[in-house]
C-alpha positions as semicolon CSV with decimal commas, in nm:
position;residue;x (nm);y (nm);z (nm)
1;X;-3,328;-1,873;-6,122
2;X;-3,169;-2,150;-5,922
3;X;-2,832;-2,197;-5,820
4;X;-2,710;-2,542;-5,850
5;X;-2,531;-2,555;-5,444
6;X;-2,394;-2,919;-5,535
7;X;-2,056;-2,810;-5,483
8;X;-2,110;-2,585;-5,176
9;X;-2,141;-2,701;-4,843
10;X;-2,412;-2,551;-4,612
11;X;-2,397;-2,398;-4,308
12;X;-2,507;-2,722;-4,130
13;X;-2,274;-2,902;-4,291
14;X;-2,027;-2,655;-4,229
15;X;-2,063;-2,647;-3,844
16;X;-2,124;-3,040;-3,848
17;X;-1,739;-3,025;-3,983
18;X;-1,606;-2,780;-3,753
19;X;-1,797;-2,959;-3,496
20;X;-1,586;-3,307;-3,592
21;X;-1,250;-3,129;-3,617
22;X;-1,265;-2,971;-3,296
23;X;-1,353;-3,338;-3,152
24;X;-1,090;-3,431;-3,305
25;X;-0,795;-3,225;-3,188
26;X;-0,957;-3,291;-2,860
27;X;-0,896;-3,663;-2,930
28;X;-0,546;-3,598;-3,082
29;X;-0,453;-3,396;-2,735
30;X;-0,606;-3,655;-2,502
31;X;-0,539;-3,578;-2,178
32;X;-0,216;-3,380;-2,234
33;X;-0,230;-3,073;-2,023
34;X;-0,037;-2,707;-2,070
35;X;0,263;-2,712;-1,805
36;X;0,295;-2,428;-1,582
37;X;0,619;-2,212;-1,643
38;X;0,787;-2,252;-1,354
39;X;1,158;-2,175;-1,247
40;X;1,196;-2,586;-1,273
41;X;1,011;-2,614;-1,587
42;X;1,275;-2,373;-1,745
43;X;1,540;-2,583;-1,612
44;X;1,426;-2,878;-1,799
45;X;1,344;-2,703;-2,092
46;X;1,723;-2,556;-2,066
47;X;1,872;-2,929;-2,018
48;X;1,650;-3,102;-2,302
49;X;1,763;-2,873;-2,515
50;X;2,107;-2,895;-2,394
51;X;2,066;-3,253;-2,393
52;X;1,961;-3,312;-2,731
53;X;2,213;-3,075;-2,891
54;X;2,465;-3,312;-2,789
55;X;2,266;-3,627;-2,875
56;X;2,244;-3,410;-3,267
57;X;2,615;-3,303;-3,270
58;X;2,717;-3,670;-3,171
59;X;2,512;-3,849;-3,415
60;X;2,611;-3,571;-3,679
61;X;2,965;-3,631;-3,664
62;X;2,923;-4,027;-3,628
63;X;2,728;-4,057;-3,894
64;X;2,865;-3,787;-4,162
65;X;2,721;-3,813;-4,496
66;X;2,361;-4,000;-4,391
67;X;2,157;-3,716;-4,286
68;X;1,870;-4,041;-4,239
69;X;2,106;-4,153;-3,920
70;X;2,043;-3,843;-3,708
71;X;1,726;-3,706;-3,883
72;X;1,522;-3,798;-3,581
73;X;1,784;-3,603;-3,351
74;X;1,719;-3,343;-3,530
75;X;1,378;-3,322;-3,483
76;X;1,394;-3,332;-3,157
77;X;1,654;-3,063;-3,142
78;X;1,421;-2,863;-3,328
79;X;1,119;-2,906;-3,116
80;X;1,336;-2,856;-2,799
81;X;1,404;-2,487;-2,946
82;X;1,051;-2,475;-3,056
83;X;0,940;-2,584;-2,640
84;X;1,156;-2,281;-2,524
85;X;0,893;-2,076;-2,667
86;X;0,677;-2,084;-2,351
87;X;0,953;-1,904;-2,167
88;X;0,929;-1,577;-2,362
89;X;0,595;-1,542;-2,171
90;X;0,769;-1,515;-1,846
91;X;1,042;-1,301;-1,908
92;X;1,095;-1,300;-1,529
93;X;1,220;-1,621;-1,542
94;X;1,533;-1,552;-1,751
95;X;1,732;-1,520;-1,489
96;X;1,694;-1,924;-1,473
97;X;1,738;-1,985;-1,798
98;X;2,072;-1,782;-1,813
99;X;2,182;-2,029;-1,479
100;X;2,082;-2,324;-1,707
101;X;2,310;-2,224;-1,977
102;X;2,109;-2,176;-2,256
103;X;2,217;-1,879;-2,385
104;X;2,538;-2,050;-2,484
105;X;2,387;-2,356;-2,637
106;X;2,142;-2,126;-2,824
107;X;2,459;-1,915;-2,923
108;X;2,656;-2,236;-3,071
109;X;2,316;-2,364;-3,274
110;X;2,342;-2,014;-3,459
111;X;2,622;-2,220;-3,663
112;X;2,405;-2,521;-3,707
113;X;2,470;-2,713;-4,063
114;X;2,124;-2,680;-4,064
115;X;1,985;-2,399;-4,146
116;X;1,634;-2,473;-4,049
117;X;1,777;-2,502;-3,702
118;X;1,985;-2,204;-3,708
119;X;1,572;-2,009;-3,778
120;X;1,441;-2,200;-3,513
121;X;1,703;-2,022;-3,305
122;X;1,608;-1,692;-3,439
123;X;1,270;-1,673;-3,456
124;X;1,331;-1,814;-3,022
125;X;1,579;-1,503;-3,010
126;X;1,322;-1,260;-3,168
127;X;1,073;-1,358;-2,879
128;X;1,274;-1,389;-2,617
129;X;1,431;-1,032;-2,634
130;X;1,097;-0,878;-2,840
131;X;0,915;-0,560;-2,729
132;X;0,670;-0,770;-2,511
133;X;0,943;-0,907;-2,304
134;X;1,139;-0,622;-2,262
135;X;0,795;-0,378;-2,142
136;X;0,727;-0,625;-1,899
137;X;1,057;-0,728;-1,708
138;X;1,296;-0,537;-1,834
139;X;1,631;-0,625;-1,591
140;X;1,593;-0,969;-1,674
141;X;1,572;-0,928;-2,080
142;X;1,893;-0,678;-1,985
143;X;2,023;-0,960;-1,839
144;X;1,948;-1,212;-2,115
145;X;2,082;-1,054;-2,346
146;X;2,419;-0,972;-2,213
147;X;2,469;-1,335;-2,133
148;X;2,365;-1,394;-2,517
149;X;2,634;-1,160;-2,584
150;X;2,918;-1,284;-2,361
151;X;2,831;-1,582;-2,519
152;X;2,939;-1,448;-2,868
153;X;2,609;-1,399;-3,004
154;X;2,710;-1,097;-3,271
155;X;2,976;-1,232;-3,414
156;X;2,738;-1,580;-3,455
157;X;2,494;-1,357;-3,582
158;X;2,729;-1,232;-3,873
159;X;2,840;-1,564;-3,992
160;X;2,528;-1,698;-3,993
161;X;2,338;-1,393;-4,232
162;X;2,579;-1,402;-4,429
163;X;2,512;-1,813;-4,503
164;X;2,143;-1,691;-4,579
165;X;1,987;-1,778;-4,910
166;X;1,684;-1,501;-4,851
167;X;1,532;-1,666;-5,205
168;X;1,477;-1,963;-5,018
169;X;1,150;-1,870;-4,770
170;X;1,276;-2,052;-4,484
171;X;1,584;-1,839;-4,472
172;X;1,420;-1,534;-4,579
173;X;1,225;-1,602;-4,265
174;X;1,546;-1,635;-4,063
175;X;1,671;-1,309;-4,258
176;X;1,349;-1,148;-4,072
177;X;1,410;-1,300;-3,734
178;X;1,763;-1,212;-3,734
179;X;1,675;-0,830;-3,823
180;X;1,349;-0,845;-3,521
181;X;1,666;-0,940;-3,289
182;X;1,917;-0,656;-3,383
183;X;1,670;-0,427;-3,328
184;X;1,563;-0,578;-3,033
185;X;1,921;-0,539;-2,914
186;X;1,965;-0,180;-3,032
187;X;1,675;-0,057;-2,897
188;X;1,741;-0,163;-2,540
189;X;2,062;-0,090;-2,542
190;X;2,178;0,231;-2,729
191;X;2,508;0,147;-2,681
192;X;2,506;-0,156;-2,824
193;X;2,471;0,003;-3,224
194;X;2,846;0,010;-3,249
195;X;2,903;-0,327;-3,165
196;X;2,634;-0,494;-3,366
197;X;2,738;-0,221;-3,692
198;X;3,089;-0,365;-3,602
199;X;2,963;-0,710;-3,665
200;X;2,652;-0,705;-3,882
201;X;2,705;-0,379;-4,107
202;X;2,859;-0,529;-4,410
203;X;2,493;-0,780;-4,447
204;X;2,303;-0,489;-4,324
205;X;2,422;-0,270;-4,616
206;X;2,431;-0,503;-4,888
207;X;2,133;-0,590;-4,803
208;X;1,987;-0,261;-4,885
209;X;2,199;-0,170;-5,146
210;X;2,153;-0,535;-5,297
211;X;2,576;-0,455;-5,327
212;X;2,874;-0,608;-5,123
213;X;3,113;-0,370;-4,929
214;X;3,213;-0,108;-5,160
215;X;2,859;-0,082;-5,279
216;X;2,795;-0,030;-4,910
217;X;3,102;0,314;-4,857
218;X;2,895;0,443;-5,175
219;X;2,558;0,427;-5,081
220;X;2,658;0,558;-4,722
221;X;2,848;0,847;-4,859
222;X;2,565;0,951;-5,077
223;X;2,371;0,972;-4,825
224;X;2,554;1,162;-4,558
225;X;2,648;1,367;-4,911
226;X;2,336;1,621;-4,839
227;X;2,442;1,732;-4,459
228;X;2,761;1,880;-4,634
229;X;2,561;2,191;-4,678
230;X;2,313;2,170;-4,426
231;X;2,226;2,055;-4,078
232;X;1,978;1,783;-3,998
233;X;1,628;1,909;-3,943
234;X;1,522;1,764;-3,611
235;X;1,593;1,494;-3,308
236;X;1,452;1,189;-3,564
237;X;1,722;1,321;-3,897
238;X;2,014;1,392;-3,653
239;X;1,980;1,034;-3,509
240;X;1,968;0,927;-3,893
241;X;2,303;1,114;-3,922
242;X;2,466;0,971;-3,652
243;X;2,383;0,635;-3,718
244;X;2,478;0,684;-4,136
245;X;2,845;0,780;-3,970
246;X;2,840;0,510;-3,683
247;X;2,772;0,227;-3,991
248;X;3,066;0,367;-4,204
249;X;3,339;0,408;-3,889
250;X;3,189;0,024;-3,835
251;X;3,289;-0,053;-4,200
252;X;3,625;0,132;-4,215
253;X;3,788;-0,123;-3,941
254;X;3,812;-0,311;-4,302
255;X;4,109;-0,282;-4,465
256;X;3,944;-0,282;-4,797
257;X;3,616;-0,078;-4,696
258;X;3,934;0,151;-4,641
259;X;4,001;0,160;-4,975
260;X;3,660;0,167;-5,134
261;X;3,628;0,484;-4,937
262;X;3,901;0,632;-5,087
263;X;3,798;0,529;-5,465
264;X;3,475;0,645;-5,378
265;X;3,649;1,042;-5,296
266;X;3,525;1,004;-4,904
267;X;3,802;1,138;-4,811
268;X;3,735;1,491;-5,036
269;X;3,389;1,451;-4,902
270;X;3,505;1,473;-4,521
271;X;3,672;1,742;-4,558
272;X;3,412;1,937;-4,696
273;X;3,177;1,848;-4,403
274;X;3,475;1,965;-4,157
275;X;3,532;2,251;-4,388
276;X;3,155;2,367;-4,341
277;X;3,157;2,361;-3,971
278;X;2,808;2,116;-3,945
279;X;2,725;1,985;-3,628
280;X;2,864;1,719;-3,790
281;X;3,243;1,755;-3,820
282;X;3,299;1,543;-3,572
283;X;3,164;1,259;-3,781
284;X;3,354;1,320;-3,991
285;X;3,677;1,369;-3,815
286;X;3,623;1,053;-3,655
287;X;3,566;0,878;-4,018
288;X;3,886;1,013;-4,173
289;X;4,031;0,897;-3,847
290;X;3,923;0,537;-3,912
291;X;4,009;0,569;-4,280
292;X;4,341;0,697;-4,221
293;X;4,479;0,374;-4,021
294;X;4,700;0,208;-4,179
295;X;4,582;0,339;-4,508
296;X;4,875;0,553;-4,688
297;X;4,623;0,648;-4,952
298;X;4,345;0,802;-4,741
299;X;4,650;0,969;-4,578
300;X;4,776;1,115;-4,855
301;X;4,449;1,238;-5,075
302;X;4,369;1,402;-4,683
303;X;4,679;1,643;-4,756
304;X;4,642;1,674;-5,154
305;X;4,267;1,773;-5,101
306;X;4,346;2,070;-4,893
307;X;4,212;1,855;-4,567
308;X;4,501;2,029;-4,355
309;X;4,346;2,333;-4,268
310;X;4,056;2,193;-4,123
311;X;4,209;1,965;-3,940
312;X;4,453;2,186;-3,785
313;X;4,153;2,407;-3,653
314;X;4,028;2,081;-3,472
315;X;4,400;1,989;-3,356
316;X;4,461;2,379;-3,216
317;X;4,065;2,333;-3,027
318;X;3,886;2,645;-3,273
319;X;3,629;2,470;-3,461
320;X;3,472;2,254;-3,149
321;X;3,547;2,545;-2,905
322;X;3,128;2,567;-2,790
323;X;3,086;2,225;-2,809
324;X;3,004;2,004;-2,519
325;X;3,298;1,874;-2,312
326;X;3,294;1,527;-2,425
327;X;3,272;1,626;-2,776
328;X;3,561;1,855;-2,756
329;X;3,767;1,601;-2,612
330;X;3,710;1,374;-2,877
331;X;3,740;1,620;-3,138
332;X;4,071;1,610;-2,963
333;X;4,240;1,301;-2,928
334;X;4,047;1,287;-3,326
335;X;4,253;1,554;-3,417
336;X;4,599;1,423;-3,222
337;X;4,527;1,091;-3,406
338;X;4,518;1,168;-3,746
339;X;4,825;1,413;-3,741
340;X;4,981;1,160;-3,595
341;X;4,882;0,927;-3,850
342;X;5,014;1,099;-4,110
343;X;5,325;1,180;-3,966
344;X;5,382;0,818;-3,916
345;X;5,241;0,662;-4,235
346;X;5,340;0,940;-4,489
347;X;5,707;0,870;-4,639
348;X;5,951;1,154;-4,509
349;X;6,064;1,230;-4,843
350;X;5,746;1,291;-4,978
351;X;5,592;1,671;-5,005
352;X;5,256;1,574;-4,789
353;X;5,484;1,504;-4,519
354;X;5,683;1,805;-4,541
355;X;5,353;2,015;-4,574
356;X;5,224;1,859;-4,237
357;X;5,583;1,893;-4,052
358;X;5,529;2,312;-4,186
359;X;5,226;2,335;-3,989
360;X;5,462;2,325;-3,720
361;X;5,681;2,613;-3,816
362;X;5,370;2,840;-3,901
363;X;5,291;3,138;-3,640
364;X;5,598;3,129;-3,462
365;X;5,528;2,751;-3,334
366;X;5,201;2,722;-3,196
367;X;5,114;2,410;-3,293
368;X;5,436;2,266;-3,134
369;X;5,295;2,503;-2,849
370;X;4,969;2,302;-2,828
371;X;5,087;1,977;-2,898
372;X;5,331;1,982;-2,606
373;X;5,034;2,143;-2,376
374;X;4,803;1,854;-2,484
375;X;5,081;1,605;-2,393
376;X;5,141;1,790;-2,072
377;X;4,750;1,779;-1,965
378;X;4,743;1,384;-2,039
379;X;5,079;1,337;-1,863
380;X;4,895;1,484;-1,563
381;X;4,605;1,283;-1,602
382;X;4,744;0,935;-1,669
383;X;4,966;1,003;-1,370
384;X;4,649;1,113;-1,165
385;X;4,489;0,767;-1,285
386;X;4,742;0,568;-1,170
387;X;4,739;0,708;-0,832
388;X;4,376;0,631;-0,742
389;X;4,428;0,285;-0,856
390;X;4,703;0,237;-0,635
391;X;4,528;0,413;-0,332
392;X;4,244;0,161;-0,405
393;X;4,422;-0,132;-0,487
394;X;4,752;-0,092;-0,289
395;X;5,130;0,014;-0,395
396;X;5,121;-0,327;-0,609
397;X;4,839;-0,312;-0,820
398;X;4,731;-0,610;-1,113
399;X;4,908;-0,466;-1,448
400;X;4,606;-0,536;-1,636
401;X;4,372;-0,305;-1,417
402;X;4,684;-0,088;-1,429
403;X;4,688;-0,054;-1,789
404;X;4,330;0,019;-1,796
405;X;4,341;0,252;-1,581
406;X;4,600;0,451;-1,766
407;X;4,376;0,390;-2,081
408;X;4,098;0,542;-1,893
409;X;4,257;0,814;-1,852
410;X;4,434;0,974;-2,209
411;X;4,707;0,709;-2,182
412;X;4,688;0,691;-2,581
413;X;4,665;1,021;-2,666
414;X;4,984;1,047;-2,480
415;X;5,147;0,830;-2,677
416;X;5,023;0,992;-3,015
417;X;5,124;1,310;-2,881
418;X;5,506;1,184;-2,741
419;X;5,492;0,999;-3,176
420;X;5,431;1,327;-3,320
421;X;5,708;1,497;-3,113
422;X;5,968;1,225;-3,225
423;X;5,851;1,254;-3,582
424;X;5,906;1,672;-3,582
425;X;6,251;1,596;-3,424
426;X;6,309;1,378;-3,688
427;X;6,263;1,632;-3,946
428;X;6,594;1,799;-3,791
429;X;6,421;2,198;-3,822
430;X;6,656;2,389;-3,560
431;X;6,287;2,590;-3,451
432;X;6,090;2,310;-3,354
433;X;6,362;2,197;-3,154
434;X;6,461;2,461;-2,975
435;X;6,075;2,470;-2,901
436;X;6,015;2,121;-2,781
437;X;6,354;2,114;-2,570
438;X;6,194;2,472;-2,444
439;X;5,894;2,321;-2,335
440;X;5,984;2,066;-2,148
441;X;6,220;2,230;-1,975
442;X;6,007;2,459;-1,877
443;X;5,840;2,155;-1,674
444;X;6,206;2,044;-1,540
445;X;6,163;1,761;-1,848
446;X;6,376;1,638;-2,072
447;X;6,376;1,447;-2,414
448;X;6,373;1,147;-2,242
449;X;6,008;1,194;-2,107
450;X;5,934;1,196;-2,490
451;X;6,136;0,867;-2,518
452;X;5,976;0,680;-2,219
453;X;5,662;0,747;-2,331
454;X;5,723;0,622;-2,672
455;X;5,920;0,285;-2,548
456;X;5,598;0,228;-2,355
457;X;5,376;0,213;-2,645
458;X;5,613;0,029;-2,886
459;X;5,614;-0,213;-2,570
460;X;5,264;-0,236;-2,548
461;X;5,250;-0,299;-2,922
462;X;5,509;-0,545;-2,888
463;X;5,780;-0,681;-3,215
464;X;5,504;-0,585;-3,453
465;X;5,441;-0,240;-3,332
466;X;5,839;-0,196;-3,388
């Protein structure tokens, strides 16, 4: 039987066509040659890109409303991106290109009207910080991308996903990029999840859930729901854990995320994790903590859902007694800011306020007991703070490095404890006074170290803080 091969070319013919394409290119390329990367050839890669974002940005603004006017500038702004390409394979170099100033140009083209631009930029990002880059000069990609940061590159990054049309391929391609470049970030520096949750999380989650925010506190709570009853399995699930609680603290800064967690009963699901002792309570402490500010409802269902109990153990140090020291001094200040939150936020008439002011009365004082020791420790310590910043710095020292310093050092927690002491003086119980006015003189203090303390952080808040 024959086979009729009209249609098919052979393998002559085949090679006789490679053969002519390769000729071809080699024609098309003439005698253009590949340009060593070089710390000069960075620096004109940085300035022609520089260069023609201006050129694009002028001609944009000039000629509003007929994209054919600055078309061609756009090209070219778009192939200067593209060029920047050859850096990524010289990662050693990035030092130059962060002298040139490209990070911030790359930064401010994250907000491009055009989006196609806005992917060139990410898809650059992606290989500029990738895996490659980082194995093979690592200081310099460090270095890289804290300039990219300085230069406001997360919060760029947020606007800009949340512009993306992922049905469209080109953007679903950005989508991609942009996801290759928070990893990128995470992964080199740890430390950096909280600040790229803080400005990414909302997409992130939505993304998965294929929900906005409050689709985002439910699917989060569901699935930190399981570790209410047991502990996470090894290294790989704890990190899960920790990074399910790090997203939802990064949505609760949200006023409404705030609120969606307490629709969604997160609060009655905190307290069952600090209720159950899991490695972790702290977690969770520090979620209600987030959820409680400036949120009377999350403040409120904490005290009608029997949350008191457990937090009390974390403000009187029992439940995180074996813990590492860090972690017991956050579970801590945790603890000192959410009484203190609910003190302030809950309305003195109401009975959740007058069931938190009890604690106080409860086993002959104690808590009154430990709240004045805890403000006594972080007297002692902010005062200590202060005094090797002067003996670095001199008897005059900058306020703002003074400030920080006292920050460093418990200067918050205080001023939550010095709050929580006006509040239970407030209430006008005859015990807790006697106790507080007890304690302090006990130190040679008197109410007015309670008052100073709390002028300095209505100060610091300034009229709105009033």
């Amino acid at each position: 039987m024959e086979v009729d091969d009209g249609d098919a070319p052979s393998a002559s013919r085949r090679a006789l066509n490679a053969e002519e394409l390769l000729e071809e290119a080699e024609r098309e390329a003439g005698d253009v040659q590949l340009e060593a990367v070089d710390p000069r050839a960075v620096r004109r890669l940085a300035g022609a890109l520089s260069k023609k974002a201006s050129v694009n940005l002028e001609q944009r603004t000039r000629h509003a409303g007929e994209p054919s006017r600055f078309l061609e500038s756009e090209i070219e702004l778009d192939e200067a991106i593209n060029a920047l390409q050859a850096v990524a394979a010289a990662p050693e170099l990035y030092p130059v290109l962060v002298e040139a100033g490209a990070p911030e140009t790359l930064v401010s083209l994250l907000s491009h009207d055009n989006a196609d631009v806005a992917g060139s930029v990410l898809e650059l990002l992606a290989e500029l910080v990738g895996e490659d880059a980082a194995e093979e000069a690592l200081d310099p990609t460090l270095a890289l991308v804290a300039a990219l940061e300085a230069a406001g590159l997360l919060s760029a990054l947020g606007q800009r996903l949340t512009s993306l049309d992922e049905r469209v391929p080109e953007e679903a391609a950005a989508a991609r990029a942009a996801l290759n470049v928070l990893q990128a970030l995470v992964e080199l520096d740890p430390a950096a999840s909280p600040r790229v949750l803080g400005a990414t999380g909302a997409w992130l989650l939505g993304r998965l859930t294929g929900a906005g925010e409050a689709g985002a506190v439910d699917a989060l709570l569901r699935a930190i729901s399981p570790y209410r009853k047991r502990d996470a399995a090894d290294a790989d699930e704890r990190e899960y854990v920790e990074s399910l609680f790090a997203a939802l603290c990064a949505l609760l800064i949200e006023p409404a995320a705030r609120r969606d967690f307490v629709e969604a009963e997160g609060v009655e699901l905190m307290v069952l994790v600090l209720k159950g002792r899991r490695p972790c309570r702290l977690a969770a402490l520090r979620a209600l903590d987030f959820a409680a500010t400036e949120c009377p409802e999350a403040a409120a269902r904490l005290v009608a859902r029997g949350g008191l109990g457990a937090l009390f153990g974390a403000f009187m140090g029992r439940v995180g007694a074996r813990g590492r020291r860090e972690e017991r001094e956050e579970e801590e200040a945790r603890a000192v800011s959410l009484v203190c939150t609910l003190l302030c936020l809950l309305p003195p008439a109401e009975p959740a306020f007058a069931r938190v002011a009890a604690k106080f009365v409860e086993a002959e004082h104690e808590k009154v007991d430990r709240l004045m020791e805890v403000l006594f420790r972080h007297e002692a310590r902010v005062q200590a703070g202060e005094a090797r910043l002067v003996a670095r710095e001199g008897a005059d020292p900058d306020p703002d490095a003074l400030l920080l310093a006292r920050l460093d050092a418990g200067l918050f927690t205080l001023q939550q404890c010095a709050l929580i002491a006006g509040a239970l003086w407030r209430v006008g119980d005859a015990g807790i006074r006697r106790r507080i006015l007890t304690l302090l003189h006990q130190r040679a203090r008197a109410l007015s170290t309670l008052r100073d303390v709390i002028l300095g952080r209505l100060e610091a808040l300034g009229d709105d803080g009033g």
